[in-house]
């Protein structure tokens, strides 16, 4: 009786491991491979003459970052663009620095919010003001701490536009620094980027990153901007994309010239706060997106749990070991190619270790959001 029960349990656990593996292979080769083996060509603008562009930045107390990165924006090799900076109640001298900069640079447009008119947390209100102040149809969204990789950033992003294109999703990695924390941040960014860019390329966009994305001003206005989720501190990027993007109006760009690099969190607690803010929007995703992402992470856990269980059941250790090895080989192929495509050539080496870390870290961070206050933007 007991032997029959254990034998049945062994088959069930083996079936869970096998089916979880199969599902992940589908994710790897049917979804993620779209970015891992993406044919990324140097930008050749399809529109002639080149369209005018408005770069929009919302900043609060970002004096040093603006001082460092504004020259990189104005050094862009592009004939017609402006930079709109919304100075949101800064008290670090940003207003004086920006005003002086605008005297020397006519392409800089300033919007100063001197008292808190932002009744909602986050940067959606100041960003909306900046977008409405922009004079051009094509908008490029980025942050004060973001530095374009080259002077072809605008060119590379705008080149993706076609007649029916209304949104272009780019990739925004973090700067490479020494230490384990930086490795985890960069792997997490790679993993998230691999997912949202792959789904967008497959015709199912669900998010982007405000560090590097572009859309038409008319798209923003006709969908009433962020009004449907103003009360949520985050989501100026992912919730807006989920609302307005579709397979017909959205394209991706991953060429190295299209990237912007951001400053990573300097300590673990700051990173956790950032992760809490980002994960807080997940509950507002559509049921379809929740299912796709949830199935991926659930089968990730069920695969490891089932393989671990098989080592304690009456089955030769070769079976779970072979399953683990086969999945790892496929995983490293996909993540290795993705690392190369997205400019993180060595980060794939920590894939199996980082995956196990985030398998527990992300649920813990998401769980703390249930019992903690919302994380403020600034």
Short mmCIF file of C-alpha atoms in Angstrom, two decimals:
data_model
loop_
_atom_site.label_atom_id
_atom_site.label_comp_id
_atom_site.label_asym_id
_atom_site.label_seq_id
_atom_site.Cartn_x
_atom_site.Cartn_y
_atom_site.Cartn_z
CA UNK A 1 0.00 0.00 0.00
CA UNK A 2 2.71 2.46 1.02
CA UNK A 3 4.92 1.39 -1.88
CA UNK A 4 2.06 2.02 -4.32
CA UNK A 5 1.47 5.45 -2.80
CA UNK A 6 5.15 6.40 -3.03
CA UNK A 7 5.36 5.13 -6.61
CA UNK A 8 2.30 7.20 -7.58
CA UNK A 9 3.74 10.24 -5.80
CA UNK A 10 7.01 9.80 -7.68
CA UNK A 11 5.22 9.80 -11.03
CA UNK A 12 3.23 12.90 -10.04
CA UNK A 13 6.33 14.83 -8.94
CA UNK A 14 8.18 13.73 -12.07
CA UNK A 15 5.23 14.93 -14.15
CA UNK A 16 5.29 18.31 -12.39
CA UNK A 17 9.01 18.67 -13.07
CA UNK A 18 8.62 17.66 -16.71
CA UNK A 19 5.62 19.88 -17.42
CA UNK A 20 7.25 22.85 -15.67
CA UNK A 21 10.35 22.32 -17.77
CA UNK A 22 8.27 22.16 -20.96
CA UNK A 23 6.49 25.41 -20.11
CA UNK A 24 9.81 27.16 -19.48
CA UNK A 25 11.23 25.88 -22.74
CA UNK A 26 8.24 27.47 -24.48
CA UNK A 27 8.95 30.77 -22.72
CA UNK A 28 12.63 30.56 -23.64
CA UNK A 29 12.32 29.65 -27.30
CA UNK A 30 8.92 31.06 -28.30
CA UNK A 31 9.13 34.35 -26.37
CA UNK A 32 12.56 35.29 -25.03
CA UNK A 33 14.43 34.11 -28.13
CA UNK A 34 12.79 37.00 -30.00
CA UNK A 35 15.15 39.37 -28.19
CA UNK A 36 18.05 36.98 -27.61
CA UNK A 37 18.44 36.49 -31.37
CA UNK A 38 17.00 39.82 -32.49
CA UNK A 39 18.62 41.19 -35.64
CA UNK A 40 19.56 44.64 -34.39
CA UNK A 41 20.68 46.96 -37.15
CA UNK A 42 22.08 50.45 -36.89
CA UNK A 43 19.37 53.07 -37.01
CA UNK A 44 18.37 54.29 -40.45
CA UNK A 45 15.51 56.78 -40.12
CA UNK A 46 12.49 55.77 -42.17
CA UNK A 47 11.05 59.26 -42.08
CA UNK A 48 12.43 62.00 -44.25
CA UNK A 49 12.93 64.73 -43.32
CA UNK A 50 13.68 63.77 -39.72
CA UNK A 51 10.82 64.62 -37.41
CA UNK A 52 11.16 67.08 -34.55
CA UNK A 53 11.50 65.52 -31.10
CA UNK A 54 10.79 66.65 -27.55
CA UNK A 55 12.78 65.01 -24.75
CA UNK A 56 10.79 65.22 -21.51
CA UNK A 57 12.29 64.90 -18.02
CA UNK A 58 10.61 65.31 -14.65
CA UNK A 59 13.11 66.10 -11.89
CA UNK A 60 13.03 66.89 -8.20
CA UNK A 61 16.27 67.82 -6.43
CA UNK A 62 18.42 66.41 -9.23
CA UNK A 63 20.91 69.29 -9.54
CA UNK A 64 24.07 67.22 -9.98
CA UNK A 65 22.49 64.67 -12.31
CA UNK A 66 20.98 67.34 -14.55
CA UNK A 67 24.24 69.27 -14.59
CA UNK A 68 26.07 66.12 -15.68
CA UNK A 69 23.60 64.73 -18.22
CA UNK A 70 22.06 67.77 -19.93
CA UNK A 71 25.26 68.37 -21.97
CA UNK A 72 25.02 64.77 -23.22
CA UNK A 73 21.46 65.38 -24.39
CA UNK A 74 22.32 68.59 -26.20
CA UNK A 75 25.30 66.86 -27.83
CA UNK A 76 22.92 64.55 -29.70
CA UNK A 77 23.53 64.38 -33.44
CA UNK A 78 19.98 65.26 -34.42
CA UNK A 79 18.81 68.37 -36.30
CA UNK A 80 15.59 69.33 -34.53
CA UNK A 81 14.85 68.66 -30.88
CA UNK A 82 14.12 70.33 -27.58
CA UNK A 83 14.60 69.23 -23.99
CA UNK A 84 11.70 69.92 -21.63
CA UNK A 85 12.66 69.77 -17.96
CA UNK A 86 9.94 69.96 -15.33
CA UNK A 87 11.56 71.19 -12.13
CA UNK A 88 9.17 69.76 -9.55
CA UNK A 89 9.50 71.79 -6.32
CA UNK A 90 13.27 71.35 -6.09
CA UNK A 91 15.08 73.07 -3.23
CA UNK A 92 18.66 72.11 -4.11
CA UNK A 93 19.45 74.99 -6.47
CA UNK A 94 18.12 73.22 -9.57
CA UNK A 95 15.97 76.19 -10.60
CA UNK A 96 18.89 78.62 -10.63
CA UNK A 97 21.15 76.19 -12.47
CA UNK A 98 18.49 75.38 -15.08
CA UNK A 99 17.58 79.03 -15.59
CA UNK A 100 21.22 79.89 -16.20
CA UNK A 101 21.55 76.91 -18.55
CA UNK A 102 18.48 78.00 -20.54
CA UNK A 103 20.07 81.41 -21.18
CA UNK A 104 22.90 79.64 -22.98
CA UNK A 105 20.88 76.84 -24.60
CA UNK A 106 17.74 77.88 -26.51
CA UNK A 107 16.66 74.25 -26.97
CA UNK A 108 16.06 73.91 -23.23
CA UNK A 109 12.46 74.56 -22.17
CA UNK A 110 11.82 74.89 -18.44
CA UNK A 111 8.65 74.32 -16.48
CA UNK A 112 9.00 75.26 -12.81
CA UNK A 113 6.52 73.93 -10.27
CA UNK A 114 7.29 76.07 -7.23
CA UNK A 115 4.61 74.86 -4.86
CA UNK A 116 3.14 71.44 -4.42
CA UNK A 117 0.25 71.26 -6.86
CA UNK A 118 0.78 67.53 -7.10
CA UNK A 119 -2.13 66.05 -5.18
CA UNK A 120 -1.04 62.58 -6.21
CA UNK A 121 2.18 60.81 -5.30
CA UNK A 122 4.75 60.11 -7.97
CA UNK A 123 5.89 61.96 -11.05
CA UNK A 124 2.81 61.55 -13.23
CA UNK A 125 1.50 65.07 -12.65
CA UNK A 126 4.80 66.89 -13.40
CA UNK A 127 5.44 64.55 -16.32
CA UNK A 128 1.99 65.34 -17.71
CA UNK A 129 2.76 69.06 -17.45
CA UNK A 130 6.00 68.51 -19.34
CA UNK A 131 4.33 66.49 -22.08
CA UNK A 132 1.63 69.11 -22.58
CA UNK A 133 4.33 71.80 -22.72
CA UNK A 134 6.28 69.94 -25.41
CA UNK A 135 5.93 71.50 -28.85
CA UNK A 136 6.67 68.37 -30.89
CA UNK A 137 4.63 65.27 -31.70
CA UNK A 138 7.37 62.71 -31.01
CA UNK A 139 8.21 62.49 -27.32
CA UNK A 140 11.27 60.85 -25.78
CA UNK A 141 10.93 60.09 -22.08
CA UNK A 142 13.91 59.66 -19.78
CA UNK A 143 15.07 60.48 -16.25
CA UNK A 144 17.53 63.01 -14.87
CA UNK A 145 20.04 60.31 -13.93
CA UNK A 146 20.00 58.71 -17.38
CA UNK A 147 22.89 59.20 -19.78
CA UNK A 148 22.54 58.23 -23.46
CA UNK A 149 25.19 55.78 -24.56
CA UNK A 150 26.04 57.78 -27.66
CA UNK A 151 25.11 60.90 -29.59
CA UNK A 152 22.86 58.73 -31.78
CA UNK A 153 20.27 58.02 -29.07
CA UNK A 154 17.54 60.23 -30.54
CA UNK A 155 18.29 58.99 -34.05
CA UNK A 156 18.14 55.36 -32.99
CA UNK A 157 14.84 55.66 -31.13
CA UNK A 158 13.10 57.79 -33.75
CA UNK A 159 14.25 55.52 -36.58
CA UNK A 160 11.88 52.83 -35.30
CA UNK A 161 8.80 54.90 -36.12
CA UNK A 162 6.69 53.92 -39.09
CA UNK A 163 3.40 55.29 -40.36
CA UNK A 164 1.29 53.40 -37.82
CA UNK A 165 3.82 53.40 -34.98
CA UNK A 166 2.75 55.34 -31.91
CA UNK A 167 5.11 53.94 -29.28
CA UNK A 168 8.73 52.76 -29.22
CA UNK A 169 10.13 50.83 -26.27
CA UNK A 170 13.84 51.04 -25.53
CA UNK A 171 16.15 49.44 -23.02
CA UNK A 172 17.60 51.26 -20.02
CA UNK A 173 20.35 49.31 -18.23
CA UNK A 174 22.20 50.40 -15.11
CA UNK A 175 25.84 51.43 -14.96
CA UNK A 176 28.36 48.74 -14.15
CA UNK A 177 29.88 49.08 -10.68
CA UNK A 178 31.82 46.81 -8.36
CA UNK A 179 30.01 44.55 -5.91
CA UNK A 180 27.34 41.89 -5.60
CA UNK A 181 24.48 44.39 -5.34
CA UNK A 182 25.32 45.84 -8.73
CA UNK A 183 25.37 42.36 -10.27
CA UNK A 184 21.90 41.64 -8.89
CA UNK A 185 20.52 44.99 -10.07
CA UNK A 186 21.89 44.51 -13.56
CA UNK A 187 20.67 40.91 -13.81
CA UNK A 188 17.21 41.95 -12.62
CA UNK A 189 17.14 44.71 -15.23
CA UNK A 190 18.25 42.29 -17.93
CA UNK A 191 15.61 39.73 -16.93
CA UNK A 192 12.80 42.31 -16.85
CA UNK A 193 13.97 43.82 -20.14
CA UNK A 194 14.12 40.40 -21.77
CA UNK A 195 10.50 39.84 -20.79
CA UNK A 196 8.83 43.12 -21.74
CA UNK A 197 10.83 43.57 -24.95
CA UNK A 198 10.16 39.97 -26.04
CA UNK A 199 6.44 40.24 -25.41
CA UNK A 200 6.30 43.57 -27.23
CA UNK A 201 8.12 42.07 -30.21
CA UNK A 202 5.64 39.17 -30.12
CA UNK A 203 2.77 41.65 -30.37
CA UNK A 204 1.76 41.68 -26.71
CA UNK A 205 3.33 44.78 -25.09
CA UNK A 206 2.54 45.19 -21.40
CA UNK A 207 5.18 47.57 -20.01
CA UNK A 208 8.17 49.75 -20.72
CA UNK A 209 10.62 51.75 -18.62
CA UNK A 210 10.38 55.51 -18.14
CA UNK A 211 14.16 55.69 -18.41
CA UNK A 212 13.97 55.12 -22.15
CA UNK A 213 10.77 55.10 -24.14
CA UNK A 214 9.06 57.17 -26.79
CA UNK A 215 5.51 57.82 -27.90
CA UNK A 216 3.45 60.32 -29.81
CA UNK A 217 1.99 63.26 -27.96
CA UNK A 218 -1.32 62.63 -29.69
CA UNK A 219 -1.38 59.09 -28.23
CA UNK A 220 -0.95 60.53 -24.75
CA UNK A 221 -3.65 63.17 -25.21
CA UNK A 222 -6.29 61.00 -26.86
CA UNK A 223 -5.96 58.45 -24.03
CA UNK A 224 -6.14 61.20 -21.38
CA UNK A 225 -2.63 60.52 -20.19
CA UNK A 226 -2.26 59.00 -16.75
CA UNK A 227 -5.69 59.98 -15.43
CA UNK A 228 -6.94 56.40 -15.10
CA UNK A 229 -4.14 55.59 -12.62
CA UNK A 230 -3.16 58.95 -11.13
CA UNK A 231 -3.70 57.65 -7.60
CA UNK A 232 -0.99 55.00 -8.02
CA UNK A 233 2.51 56.38 -7.26
CA UNK A 234 4.24 54.34 -9.98
CA UNK A 235 3.06 53.31 -13.43
CA UNK A 236 3.85 56.30 -15.63
CA UNK A 237 5.63 53.74 -17.78
CA UNK A 238 4.22 50.22 -17.36
CA UNK A 239 0.56 51.04 -16.65
CA UNK A 240 0.45 53.59 -19.47
CA UNK A 241 2.00 51.11 -21.90
CA UNK A 242 -0.44 48.42 -20.79
CA UNK A 243 -3.31 50.80 -21.45
CA UNK A 244 -2.40 52.15 -24.90
CA UNK A 245 0.11 49.78 -26.56
CA UNK A 246 -0.81 46.98 -28.94
CA UNK A 247 0.81 44.84 -31.62
CA UNK A 248 0.02 47.36 -34.37
CA UNK A 249 1.27 50.58 -32.79
CA UNK A 250 4.33 49.46 -30.79
CA UNK A 251 7.90 48.62 -31.80
CA UNK A 252 11.10 47.92 -29.90
CA UNK A 253 14.69 49.12 -30.27
CA UNK A 254 17.66 47.37 -28.66
CA UNK A 255 20.60 48.63 -30.72
CA UNK A 256 23.44 49.81 -28.49
CA UNK A 257 23.00 53.42 -29.66
CA UNK A 258 19.44 53.43 -28.34
CA UNK A 259 20.34 52.70 -24.71
CA UNK A 260 20.40 55.05 -21.76
CA UNK A 261 22.40 54.17 -18.67
CA UNK A 262 21.14 54.99 -15.18
CA UNK A 263 22.78 55.18 -11.78
CA UNK A 264 22.13 52.02 -9.74
CA UNK A 265 21.07 52.08 -6.10
CA UNK A 266 24.05 52.50 -3.82
CA UNK A 267 22.83 50.28 -0.99
CA UNK A 268 20.50 47.34 -0.46
CA UNK A 269 17.78 49.28 1.41
CA UNK A 270 17.52 51.87 -1.39
CA UNK A 271 17.20 49.08 -3.93
CA UNK A 272 14.49 47.36 -1.89
CA UNK A 273 12.51 50.63 -1.78
CA UNK A 274 12.86 50.92 -5.55
CA UNK A 275 11.77 47.31 -6.05
CA UNK A 276 8.78 47.81 -3.78
CA UNK A 277 7.71 50.79 -5.85
CA UNK A 278 8.09 48.90 -9.12
CA UNK A 279 6.35 45.74 -7.91
CA UNK A 280 3.44 47.74 -6.48
CA UNK A 281 1.95 48.23 -9.94
CA UNK A 282 1.78 44.51 -10.74
CA UNK A 283 -1.62 44.06 -9.13
CA UNK A 284 -3.08 46.53 -11.64
CA UNK A 285 -2.01 44.52 -14.68
CA UNK A 286 -4.67 42.83 -16.78
CA UNK A 287 -5.66 39.24 -16.05
CA UNK A 288 -3.90 38.08 -19.21
CA UNK A 289 -0.59 39.71 -18.27
CA UNK A 290 -0.85 38.42 -14.70
CA UNK A 291 -1.40 34.91 -16.06
CA UNK A 292 1.60 35.03 -18.42
CA UNK A 293 3.97 36.41 -15.82
CA UNK A 294 2.49 34.35 -13.00
CA UNK A 295 2.76 31.09 -14.93
CA UNK A 296 6.42 31.81 -15.68
CA UNK A 297 7.33 32.38 -12.04
CA UNK A 298 5.06 29.63 -10.68
CA UNK A 299 6.55 26.98 -12.97
CA UNK A 300 10.01 28.25 -12.11
CA UNK A 301 9.33 27.46 -8.46
CA UNK A 302 7.45 24.22 -9.17
CA UNK A 303 10.31 22.94 -11.32
CA UNK A 304 12.94 23.41 -8.63
CA UNK A 305 10.64 22.12 -5.90
CA UNK A 306 9.78 19.00 -7.91
CA UNK A 307 13.40 18.29 -8.81
CA UNK A 308 14.40 18.67 -5.17
CA UNK A 309 11.61 16.28 -4.18
CA UNK A 310 12.75 13.67 -6.69
CA UNK A 311 16.07 13.32 -4.88
CA UNK A 312 14.14 12.03 -1.86
CA UNK A 313 11.92 9.64 -3.80
CA UNK A 314 12.74 6.16 -5.15
CA UNK A 315 13.97 7.25 -8.55
CA UNK A 316 17.53 7.31 -9.84
CA UNK A 317 19.25 10.64 -9.19
CA UNK A 318 20.12 10.82 -12.89
CA UNK A 319 16.53 11.82 -13.74
CA UNK A 320 16.28 15.07 -11.72
CA UNK A 321 19.92 15.86 -12.48
CA UNK A 322 19.27 15.49 -16.21
CA UNK A 323 16.19 17.73 -15.98
CA UNK A 324 18.15 20.41 -14.11
CA UNK A 325 21.06 20.21 -16.54
CA UNK A 326 18.85 20.33 -19.64
CA UNK A 327 16.98 23.38 -18.39
CA UNK A 328 20.21 25.10 -17.37
CA UNK A 329 21.75 24.59 -20.81
CA UNK A 330 18.72 26.09 -22.55
CA UNK A 331 18.54 28.89 -20.01
CA UNK A 332 22.20 29.84 -20.45
CA UNK A 333 21.86 29.84 -24.24
CA UNK A 334 18.92 32.26 -24.08
CA UNK A 335 20.30 34.48 -21.33
CA UNK A 336 23.80 34.43 -22.80
CA UNK A 337 22.52 35.63 -26.17
CA UNK A 338 20.26 38.20 -24.47
CA UNK A 339 23.19 39.51 -22.42
CA UNK A 340 25.15 40.08 -25.60
CA UNK A 341 22.22 41.75 -27.39
CA UNK A 342 21.49 44.07 -24.46
CA UNK A 343 25.07 45.01 -23.67
CA UNK A 344 25.56 42.89 -20.54
CA UNK A 345 28.06 40.40 -21.89
CA UNK A 346 29.09 38.74 -18.63
CA UNK A 347 25.95 38.97 -16.51
CA UNK A 348 24.57 35.68 -17.87
CA UNK A 349 27.21 33.80 -15.87
CA UNK A 350 25.28 34.39 -12.64
CA UNK A 351 21.93 33.34 -14.14
CA UNK A 352 21.33 30.15 -12.09
CA UNK A 353 22.33 31.82 -8.82
CA UNK A 354 20.45 35.05 -9.49
CA UNK A 355 17.35 33.11 -10.51
CA UNK A 356 17.27 31.29 -7.18
CA UNK A 357 17.80 34.56 -5.30
CA UNK A 358 14.97 36.40 -7.07
CA UNK A 359 12.68 33.38 -6.79
CA UNK A 360 12.47 34.19 -3.07
CA UNK A 361 13.39 37.88 -3.01
CA UNK A 362 10.62 39.17 -5.30
CA UNK A 363 7.74 37.45 -3.44
CA UNK A 364 9.10 38.73 -0.12
CA UNK A 365 9.30 42.31 -1.42
CA UNK A 366 5.82 42.05 -2.95
CA UNK A 367 4.48 40.63 0.32
CA UNK A 368 5.85 43.58 2.32
CA UNK A 369 3.82 45.95 0.10
CA UNK A 370 0.64 44.41 1.49
CA UNK A 371 1.42 45.46 5.05
CA UNK A 372 3.54 48.58 4.50
CA UNK A 373 2.81 52.12 3.40
CA UNK A 374 3.18 53.01 -0.26
CA UNK A 375 6.71 53.97 -1.25
CA UNK A 376 6.91 57.61 -2.30
CA UNK A 377 8.69 58.65 -5.49
CA UNK A 378 10.62 61.55 -3.91
#
